[in-house]
Tab-separated table of C-alpha atoms in Angstrom:
chain	number	residue	atom	x	y	z
A	1	MET	CA	-22.410	0.373	8.496
A	2	SER	CA	-21.563	-2.223	11.147
A	3	SER	CA	-22.401	-2.006	14.831
A	4	PHE	CA	-20.196	-0.942	17.740
A	5	ALA	CA	-17.265	-3.192	18.765
A	6	MET	CA	-16.072	-3.231	22.399
A	7	PRO	CA	-12.321	-3.747	22.949
A	8	LYS	CA	-11.349	-7.286	23.941
A	9	TRP	CA	-9.416	-6.190	27.026
A	10	SER	CA	-12.503	-4.328	28.243
A	11	ARG	CA	-14.718	-7.387	27.848
A	12	GLU	CA	-12.149	-9.442	29.721
A	13	LEU	CA	-12.050	-6.897	32.546
A	14	LEU	CA	-15.820	-7.151	32.988
A	15	ARG	CA	-15.726	-10.943	32.873
A	16	PHE	CA	-13.174	-11.227	35.679
A	17	LEU	CA	-14.624	-8.640	38.091
A	18	PRO	CA	-16.147	-11.441	40.202
A	19	ALA	CA	-12.879	-13.414	40.216
A	20	LYS	CA	-9.941	-10.972	40.485
A	21	ALA	CA	-9.142	-8.389	43.151
A	22	GLN	CA	-6.691	-6.346	41.068
A	23	PHE	CA	-6.009	-5.736	37.389
A	24	VAL	CA	-2.967	-4.538	35.483
A	25	LEU	CA	-3.648	-2.585	32.289
A	26	TRP	CA	-0.525	-1.842	30.274
A	27	GLY	CA	0.443	-0.778	26.780
A	28	ASN	CA	-1.738	1.637	24.840
A	29	ILE	CA	-3.266	3.286	27.919
A	30	ARG	CA	-2.993	6.936	26.751
A	31	ASP	CA	-5.342	6.528	23.828
A	32	VAL	CA	-9.106	7.040	23.482
A	33	TYR	CA	-11.571	4.155	23.383
A	34	PRO	CA	-15.058	3.761	21.880
A	35	LEU	CA	-18.033	3.140	24.181
A	36	GLU	CA	-21.741	2.871	23.486
A	37	VAL	CA	-23.879	4.895	25.904
A	38	ASP	CA	-27.629	5.255	25.359
A	39	ARG	CA	-27.247	3.809	21.827
A	40	THR	CA	-24.669	6.469	20.962
A	41	VAL	CA	-21.008	5.585	20.439
A	42	THR	CA	-18.511	8.073	21.841
A	43	THR	CA	-14.753	8.056	22.466
A	44	LEU	CA	-13.361	8.520	25.970
A	45	LYS	CA	-9.991	8.655	27.673
A	46	LEU	CA	-9.114	5.627	29.768
A	47	ASP	CA	-10.159	6.957	33.180
A	48	ALA	CA	-13.520	8.161	31.833
A	49	TYR	CA	-13.944	4.915	29.877
A	50	LEU	CA	-13.306	2.707	32.911
A	51	THR	CA	-15.602	4.896	35.005
A	52	ALA	CA	-18.437	4.440	32.508
A	53	VAL	CA	-18.128	0.661	32.150
A	54	LEU	CA	-17.782	0.162	35.912
A	55	ARG	CA	-20.834	2.324	36.552
A	56	GLN	CA	-22.763	0.021	34.229
A	57	GLN	CA	-21.743	-2.885	36.467
A	58	GLY	CA	-23.113	-1.262	39.610
A	59	TYR	CA	-20.011	0.429	41.050
A	60	THR	CA	-21.090	3.584	42.866
A	61	LEU	CA	-17.769	5.066	44.015
A	62	ILE	CA	-14.765	5.309	41.675
A	63	VAL	CA	-11.555	7.228	42.420
A	64	LYS	CA	-8.185	7.719	40.738
A	65	TYR	CA	-4.848	8.014	42.526
A	66	GLU	CA	-1.734	9.594	40.977
A	67	PRO	CA	1.671	9.789	42.691
A	68	LEU	CA	2.568	13.311	43.892
A	69	ILE	CA	-0.929	14.476	42.869
A	70	GLY	CA	-3.377	12.596	45.048
A	71	PHE	CA	-6.933	11.321	44.687
A	72	THR	CA	-9.540	12.462	42.172
A	73	LEU	CA	-13.217	11.566	42.488
A	74	LEU	CA	-14.384	10.091	39.156
A	75	ALA	CA	-17.864	8.910	40.151
A	76	GLY	CA	-19.922	8.855	43.296
A	77	ASP	CA	-20.705	11.076	46.257
A	78	ALA	CA	-17.998	13.185	47.924
A	79	ASP	CA	-19.531	12.728	51.365
A	80	THR	CA	-19.473	8.956	50.960
A	81	LEU	CA	-15.818	9.148	49.947
A	82	LYS	CA	-14.967	11.182	53.028
A	83	GLN	CA	-16.839	8.840	55.359
A	84	THR	CA	-15.327	5.743	53.751
A	85	ALA	CA	-11.697	6.713	53.190
A	86	GLY	CA	-11.327	10.043	54.993
A	87	LEU	CA	-10.643	11.911	51.743
A	88	SER	CA	-12.072	15.382	51.107
A	89	CYS	CA	-12.600	15.415	47.360
A	90	ARG	CA	-15.661	17.310	46.122
A	91	ASP	CA	-16.685	17.904	42.480
A	92	GLY	CA	-13.689	15.971	41.166
A	93	ALA	CA	-11.178	18.095	43.096
A	94	ILE	CA	-7.865	16.552	44.143
A	95	ALA	CA	-7.205	15.287	47.668
A	96	GLN	CA	-3.476	15.240	48.452
A	97	ALA	CA	-2.058	12.086	49.994
A	98	THR	CA	1.398	10.672	50.659
A	99	LEU	CA	2.179	7.084	49.709
A	100	PRO	CA	1.474	5.670	53.203
A	101	ALA	CA	-1.768	7.661	53.437
A	102	ALA	CA	-2.746	6.591	49.911
A	103	ALA	CA	-2.248	2.919	50.770
A	104	GLN	CA	-4.474	3.261	53.836
A	105	ALA	CA	-7.156	5.121	51.880
A	106	LEU	CA	-7.159	2.472	49.138
A	107	GLU	CA	-7.522	-0.256	51.749
A	108	LYS	CA	-10.520	1.484	53.297
A	109	LEU	CA	-12.143	1.830	49.892
A	110	VAL	CA	-11.831	-1.785	48.771
A	111	THR	CA	-12.821	-3.196	52.161
A	112	ALA	CA	-15.787	-0.872	52.807
A	113	LYS	CA	-18.905	-2.898	53.674
A	114	GLY	CA	-22.066	-2.486	51.637
A	115	LEU	CA	-20.320	-0.294	49.057
A	116	HIS	CA	-18.921	-1.203	45.656
A	117	CYS	CA	-15.811	0.895	44.976
A	118	ALA	CA	-13.100	0.853	42.345
A	119	ALA	CA	-9.732	2.590	42.416
A	120	LEU	CA	-7.440	3.416	39.487
A	121	VAL	CA	-3.720	3.872	40.183
A	122	ASP	CA	-2.575	6.017	37.257
A	123	PHE	CA	1.050	6.663	36.246
A	124	ALA	CA	1.944	3.712	38.454
A	125	SER	CA	5.103	3.135	36.401
A	126	ARG	CA	6.474	6.425	37.716
A	127	ILE	CA	5.987	5.709	41.440
A	128	PRO	CA	9.580	4.467	42.031
A	129	ASP	CA	10.972	7.474	40.098
A	130	LEU	CA	8.813	10.226	41.603
A	131	CYS	CA	8.846	9.062	45.211
A	132	SER	CA	12.431	9.085	46.432
A	133	ALA	CA	11.698	7.578	49.850
A	134	GLY	CA	12.494	3.940	49.111
A	135	ASN	CA	10.902	2.563	52.267
A	136	ASP	CA	7.619	4.331	51.491
A	137	VAL	CA	7.607	2.951	47.932
A	138	ASN	CA	8.277	-0.621	49.059
A	139	ALA	CA	5.742	-0.340	51.869
A	140	PHE	CA	3.125	1.002	49.434
A	141	PHE	CA	3.487	-1.945	47.070
A	142	TYR	CA	3.622	-4.462	49.921
A	143	HIS	CA	0.516	-2.946	51.552
A	144	LEU	CA	-1.519	-3.309	48.350
A	145	PHE	CA	-0.038	-6.745	47.643
A	146	ARG	CA	-1.157	-7.969	51.058
A	147	LEU	CA	-4.536	-6.305	50.551
A	148	MET	CA	-5.012	-8.156	47.243
A	149	HIS	CA	-4.777	-11.518	49.029
A	150	SER	CA	-7.034	-10.591	51.944
A	151	VAL	CA	-10.124	-8.961	50.397
A	152	ILE	CA	-13.242	-10.922	49.452
A	153	PRO	CA	-15.908	-10.156	46.821
A	154	LYS	CA	-19.093	-8.325	47.828
A	155	LEU	CA	-22.697	-8.753	46.751
A	156	THR	CA	-23.726	-6.413	43.959
A	157	GLN	CA	-25.941	-3.461	44.821
A	158	PRO	CA	-27.178	-1.385	41.858
A	159	ALA	CA	-26.499	2.346	41.946
A	160	SER	CA	-29.081	4.522	43.681
A	161	ALA	CA	-31.439	6.494	41.462
A	162	SER	CA	-30.527	9.616	43.435
A	163	ASP	CA	-26.855	9.237	42.615
A	164	SER	CA	-26.040	12.150	40.303
A	165	ALA	CA	-23.148	10.252	38.729
A	166	GLY	CA	-25.199	7.172	37.897
A	167	LYS	CA	-26.636	8.150	34.537
A	168	LEU	CA	-25.875	4.816	32.880
A	169	ASP	CA	-28.166	1.819	32.843
A	170	THR	CA	-27.215	-0.473	35.730
A	171	ALA	CA	-29.830	-3.113	34.955
A	172	LYS	CA	-27.063	-5.270	33.468
A	173	ALA	CA	-25.144	-5.394	36.765
A	174	ALA	CA	-24.237	-8.964	37.652
A	175	ASP	CA	-26.017	-10.760	40.492
A	176	ALA	CA	-22.816	-12.576	41.460
A	177	PRO	CA	-20.495	-11.060	44.102
A	178	LEU	CA	-17.926	-8.612	42.745
A	179	TYR	CA	-14.584	-7.430	44.080
A	180	SER	CA	-13.889	-3.777	44.708
A	181	PRO	CA	-10.873	-3.772	42.390
A	182	ILE	CA	-7.656	-1.793	42.248
A	183	ILE	CA	-6.699	-1.209	38.604
A	184	TRP	CA	-3.045	-0.443	37.878
A	185	LEU	CA	-2.313	1.600	34.742
A	186	LEU	CA	1.218	0.853	33.535
A	187	ASP	CA	3.386	1.761	30.559
A	188	LYS	CA	4.964	-1.708	30.411
A	189	GLU	CA	3.979	-5.096	31.767
A	190	ASN	CA	6.969	-5.400	34.108
A	191	ASP	CA	6.750	-1.925	35.692
A	192	LEU	CA	5.344	-3.395	38.909
A	193	PRO	CA	7.897	-5.125	41.193
A	194	SER	CA	8.700	-8.583	39.848
A	195	TRP	CA	7.363	-10.293	42.981
A	196	TYR	CA	4.027	-8.476	42.867
A	197	ALA	CA	2.389	-10.434	40.063
A	198	LEU	CA	4.390	-13.645	40.429
A	199	ASN	CA	2.000	-16.634	40.522
A	200	SER	CA	-0.794	-14.395	41.802
A	201	ALA	CA	-4.266	-15.886	41.336
A	202	ARG	CA	-5.918	-12.629	42.460
A	203	LEU	CA	-4.396	-10.404	39.771
A	204	ARG	CA	-5.314	-10.285	36.070
A	205	ASN	CA	-2.856	-8.955	33.494
A	206	LEU	CA	-4.599	-7.211	30.577
A	207	PRO	CA	-2.516	-5.832	27.690
A	208	VAL	CA	-4.145	-2.877	25.904
A	209	PRO	CA	-3.043	-3.093	22.249
A	210	LYS	CA	-3.268	-0.526	19.505
A	211	PRO	CA	-6.760	-0.423	17.995
A	212	ASP	CA	-7.480	-3.177	15.490
A	213	HIS	CA	-9.667	-2.871	12.396
A	214	GLU	CA	-12.981	-3.165	14.266
A	215	ILE	CA	-12.036	-0.666	16.968
A	216	ARG	CA	-10.787	1.845	14.401
A	217	ARG	CA	-14.057	1.414	12.546
A	218	SER	CA	-16.052	2.099	15.718
A	219	VAL	CA	-14.002	5.237	16.336
A	220	ALA	CA	-14.335	6.328	12.714
A	221	LEU	CA	-18.119	6.008	12.922
A	222	THR	CA	-18.102	8.649	15.654
A	223	LEU	CA	-15.906	11.015	13.615
A	224	VAL	CA	-16.911	10.982	9.953
A	225	PRO	CA	-20.411	12.489	10.423
A	226	ARG	CA	-18.646	15.701	11.506
A	227	MET	CA	-16.869	16.059	8.157
A	228	ALA	CA	-18.205	18.185	5.327
A	229	GLY	CA	-19.735	16.220	2.489
A	230	PHE	CA	-20.568	13.106	4.534
A	231	ALA	CA	-24.323	13.660	4.624
A	232	ASP	CA	-24.460	14.425	0.891
A	233	MET	CA	-22.941	11.083	-0.145
A	234	PRO	CA	-24.957	7.990	-1.081
A	235	GLU	CA	-24.751	5.218	1.498
A	236	GLU	CA	-22.588	3.036	-0.751
A	237	ARG	CA	-20.089	5.860	-1.218
A	238	GLN	CA	-20.059	6.529	2.538
A	239	GLU	CA	-19.192	2.894	3.194
A	240	GLU	CA	-16.407	2.991	0.595
A	241	GLN	CA	-14.810	6.095	2.096
A	242	LEU	CA	-15.213	4.743	5.627
A	243	GLN	CA	-13.412	1.561	4.601
A	244	LEU	CA	-10.659	3.690	3.051
A	245	PHE	CA	-10.319	5.635	6.322
A	246	VAL	CA	-10.059	2.459	8.417
A	247	THR	CA	-7.641	0.692	6.065
A	248	GLN	CA	-5.207	3.564	5.600
A	249	THR	CA	-4.992	4.259	9.348
A	250	THR	CA	-3.618	0.780	10.134
A	251	GLY	CA	-1.081	1.126	12.940
A	252	LEU	CA	-2.371	4.505	14.141
A	253	LEU	CA	-3.885	5.127	17.568
A	254	ALA	CA	-7.544	6.017	17.982
A	255	SER	CA	-6.518	9.490	19.138
A	256	GLU	CA	-4.633	9.885	15.848
A	257	LEU	CA	-7.844	9.152	13.942
A	258	VAL	CA	-9.375	12.069	15.831
A	259	ALA	CA	-6.376	14.212	14.850
A	260	VAL	CA	-6.789	13.246	11.163
A	261	VAL	CA	-10.397	14.440	11.157
A	262	GLN	CA	-9.467	17.644	12.989
A	263	LEU	CA	-6.727	18.295	10.435
A	264	ALA	CA	-9.158	17.698	7.561
A	265	ARG	CA	-11.729	20.114	8.998
A	266	ARG	CA	-9.107	22.773	9.665
A	267	GLU	CA	-7.759	22.586	6.122
A	268	GLY	CA	-11.181	22.461	4.467
A	269	LEU	CA	-10.990	18.866	3.230
A	270	ARG	CA	-14.254	17.047	2.651
A	271	PHE	CA	-15.105	13.466	3.539
A	272	GLY	CA	-14.367	12.431	-0.041
A	273	ASP	CA	-10.770	13.626	0.477
A	274	ILE	CA	-10.154	11.543	3.605
A	275	GLY	CA	-7.225	9.772	1.892
A	276	GLU	CA	-5.525	13.124	1.343
A	277	ALA	CA	-6.122	14.048	5.004
A	278	ILE	CA	-4.423	10.825	6.119
A	279	ARG	CA	-1.496	11.464	3.777
A	280	ARG	CA	-1.030	14.971	5.137
A	281	TYR	CA	-1.159	13.706	8.717
A	282	LYS	CA	1.425	10.984	8.088
A	283	LEU	CA	3.827	13.018	5.948
A	284	GLY	CA	3.266	16.463	7.417
A	285	VAL	CA	3.626	18.153	3.987
A	286	PRO	CA	0.465	19.126	2.057
A	287	GLU	CA	2.230	19.345	-1.318
A	288	ASN	CA	1.653	16.196	-3.357
A	289	LEU	CA	4.190	16.184	-6.196
A	290	TRP	CA	2.592	13.131	-7.769
A	291	ALA	CA	-0.732	14.994	-8.100
A	292	LYS	CA	1.034	17.972	-9.707
A	293	LEU	CA	2.546	16.013	-12.584
A	294	ASP	CA	2.077	17.565	-16.005
A	295	ARG	CA	-0.231	15.145	-17.842
A	296	ASN	CA	1.084	16.292	-21.231
A	297	ARG	CA	4.659	15.442	-20.238
A	298	ILE	CA	3.502	12.016	-19.039
A	299	ARG	CA	1.817	11.381	-22.407
A	300	GLU	CA	5.163	12.148	-24.084
A	301	ALA	CA	7.169	10.152	-21.522
A	302	GLU	CA	8.597	7.720	-24.050
A	303	SER	CA	10.051	10.426	-26.296
A	304	LEU	CA	11.373	12.422	-23.320
A	305	LEU	CA	13.102	9.392	-21.809
A	306	SER	CA	14.564	8.436	-25.201
A	307	GLN	CA	16.431	11.753	-25.294
A	308	SER	CA	18.588	10.573	-22.368
A	309	VAL	CA	18.768	6.819	-22.968
A	310	MET	CA	19.844	5.579	-26.393
A	311	GLY	CA	19.401	2.091	-27.819
A	312	GLN	CA	17.009	0.812	-25.155
A	313	ASP	CA	13.664	1.346	-26.869
A	314	ARG	CA	12.014	-1.689	-25.265
A	315	ALA	CA	13.024	-0.703	-21.743
A	316	VAL	CA	12.054	2.948	-22.284
A	317	ARG	CA	8.664	1.939	-23.708
A	318	HIS	CA	7.985	-0.371	-20.751
A	319	VAL	CA	8.950	2.304	-18.196
A	320	ALA	CA	6.724	4.865	-19.940
A	321	ASN	CA	3.788	2.438	-19.906
A	322	VAL	CA	4.188	1.760	-16.160
A	323	LEU	CA	4.339	5.511	-15.511
A	324	LYS	CA	1.231	6.229	-17.590
A	325	ARG	CA	-0.800	3.480	-15.914
A	326	SER	CA	0.164	4.826	-12.499
A	327	VAL	CA	-0.600	8.478	-13.236
A	328	PHE	CA	-3.922	7.765	-14.962
A	329	SER	CA	-4.990	5.129	-12.362
A	330	LEU	CA	-5.024	2.263	-14.872
A	331	SER	CA	-2.942	-0.183	-12.802
A	332	GLY	CA	-5.878	-1.954	-11.137
A	333	THR	CA	-7.433	-1.791	-7.683
A	334	GLN	CA	-4.314	-3.232	-6.022
A	335	PHE	CA	-2.502	0.007	-6.921
A	336	SER	CA	-5.406	2.411	-6.321
A	337	ARG	CA	-5.211	5.329	-3.933
A	338	SER	CA	-6.733	3.185	-1.189
A	339	ALA	CA	-3.978	0.577	-1.512
A	340	GLN	CA	-0.776	0.485	0.533
A	341	ARG	CA	1.413	-0.698	-2.343
A	342	PRO	CA	3.753	1.392	-4.543
A	343	LYS	CA	2.326	2.803	-7.748
A	344	GLY	CA	4.970	0.950	-9.722
A	345	VAL	CA	8.102	-1.155	-9.243
A	346	LEU	CA	10.850	-1.286	-11.879
A	347	PHE	CA	13.803	-3.674	-11.872
A	348	PHE	CA	16.588	-2.954	-14.368
A	349	ALA	CA	18.998	-5.791	-15.116
A	350	GLY	CA	21.936	-5.925	-17.522
A	351	PRO	CA	25.706	-5.513	-17.821
A	352	THR	CA	27.558	-2.321	-17.048
A	353	GLY	CA	27.106	0.564	-19.466
A	354	VAL	CA	23.729	-0.281	-21.032
A	355	GLY	CA	21.906	2.655	-19.376
A	356	LYS	CA	20.297	1.307	-16.192
A	357	THR	CA	21.383	4.196	-13.976
A	358	GLU	CA	20.792	6.801	-16.678
A	359	LEU	CA	17.232	5.562	-17.238
A	360	ALA	CA	16.544	5.776	-13.501
A	361	ARG	CA	17.909	9.356	-13.430
A	362	ALA	CA	15.865	10.334	-16.474
A	363	LEU	CA	12.705	8.912	-14.903
A	364	THR	CA	13.436	10.797	-11.680
A	365	GLU	CA	13.832	14.061	-13.573
A	366	LEU	CA	10.591	13.456	-15.488
A	367	VAL	CA	8.557	12.774	-12.325
A	368	PHE	CA	10.199	15.026	-9.728
A	369	GLY	CA	11.767	17.727	-11.894
A	370	SER	CA	15.389	17.058	-10.942
A	371	PRO	CA	17.724	14.044	-11.219
A	372	THR	CA	19.124	14.868	-7.745
A	373	HIS	CA	16.085	13.162	-6.192
A	374	CYS	CA	17.506	9.851	-7.336
A	375	ILE	CA	19.465	8.086	-4.571
A	376	ARG	CA	22.146	5.618	-5.665
A	377	PHE	CA	23.605	2.795	-3.556
A	378	ASP	CA	26.477	0.551	-4.629
A	379	MET	CA	25.249	-2.827	-3.423
A	380	SER	CA	28.754	-4.308	-3.516
A	381	GLU	CA	29.251	-2.430	-0.238
A	382	PHE	CA	26.397	-4.354	1.440
A	383	GLY	CA	27.738	-7.879	1.236
A	384	ARG	CA	28.574	-8.241	4.919
A	385	GLU	CA	26.190	-9.420	7.603
A	386	HIS	CA	24.128	-6.595	9.141
A	387	ALA	CA	25.219	-4.232	6.353
A	388	ASP	CA	21.527	-3.593	5.698
A	389	GLN	CA	21.540	-1.455	8.851
A	390	ARG	CA	23.279	1.228	6.811
A	391	LEU	CA	20.056	1.536	4.793
A	392	VAL	CA	17.356	1.287	7.467
A	393	GLY	CA	19.324	2.076	10.644
A	394	ALA	CA	20.398	0.015	13.622
A	395	PRO	CA	17.701	-1.619	15.798
A	396	PRO	CA	16.906	-0.211	19.275
A	397	GLY	CA	19.654	-0.843	21.804
A	398	TYR	CA	22.480	-0.961	19.247
A	399	VAL	CA	25.122	1.637	18.468
A	400	GLY	CA	23.893	4.062	15.820
A	401	TYR	CA	20.158	3.665	16.520
A	402	ASP	CA	19.730	7.437	16.916
A	403	VAL	CA	21.549	8.130	13.618
A	404	GLY	CA	19.108	6.369	11.300
A	405	GLY	CA	19.816	4.817	7.927
A	406	GLU	CA	21.047	6.336	4.665
A	407	LEU	CA	17.852	5.346	2.831
A	408	THR	CA	15.371	6.158	5.617
A	409	ASN	CA	17.000	9.537	6.303
A	410	ALA	CA	16.790	10.464	2.620
A	411	VAL	CA	13.094	9.499	2.492
A	412	LYS	CA	12.347	11.554	5.623
A	413	GLN	CA	14.049	14.617	4.144
A	414	ASN	CA	11.986	14.283	0.930
């Protein structure tokens, strides 16, 4: 199994600590992220993750500010925080602060001499909504904007051995001067005032995307050892199932990978059934009709279909063969359970009245037990531009977006 992969945005943050006074992290900021500590990979929420990586760089005092909540001590000594910024915040407790007081406290932190501090401004996108005093909001942003262009980097001083929060190796701390940064955590890139980041050489914009293949693999490596049956598998089989886990969770957040494993453990699924756990998480229904098909009826598919469709022996035989290959996993690896493709695709062509619709209804009844599961669309009604929105729904921002499409709604219901 491959080694740990650090997210790109995190590596970029560390690279620019000597060059940028403030950072903007936006996008997938409510997820969990993998981090290697003492040769063990673990997953952490963003504030804990940033605290850990900054501690490794020699930062000894790290705080988080939230509007309407106040300051939380993430790392460092409470007495040092009180002496530096005048905030009483012991054992991670919250120190209340209004916007003007918060701006002054943040300025004291990032300008403190002989001390490397870092401040996270969480839920920053909500500041204009939560704080109704417009002058205070504008003054807060202007205060920190002016601060960004006035601070200078400081020489690095490794964390003291007596610091109870400094349990990470700080030997890798850079010798070059580092800023005491303010890190904004935003939902969207443009949630800060438009003038704040305009042509600013002191601010670095870092999008946090959904986890890619390597990040999902790093997260999966921390999760799968907890599942029943993992330790009993040969190493080759472990790698195969791990690859299945990573591939089938494309597009999911790292926190959703954690939820998949929790769901599997709660429902008694073993590591070898990880594909079923993913299916249950995505669909929300544990019943798999495809797995409950009567194998004897599938073997007799051709004769059963011929009872409904007359005079189309070649088409019926071909449909039965496709169905058999799918049910008995004889369609090749591209249609295996680890693939993202349909188990079979059938295209019926011919003039009116030869049995195209009837064959589709008969196949639906054979597989799902009732012909009512077959959905029929008259494509002559979809000749106009944008008529496809009736099937898949209108895009965001257009009338009818909340209604959905005829096809997508039917799939969701079944």
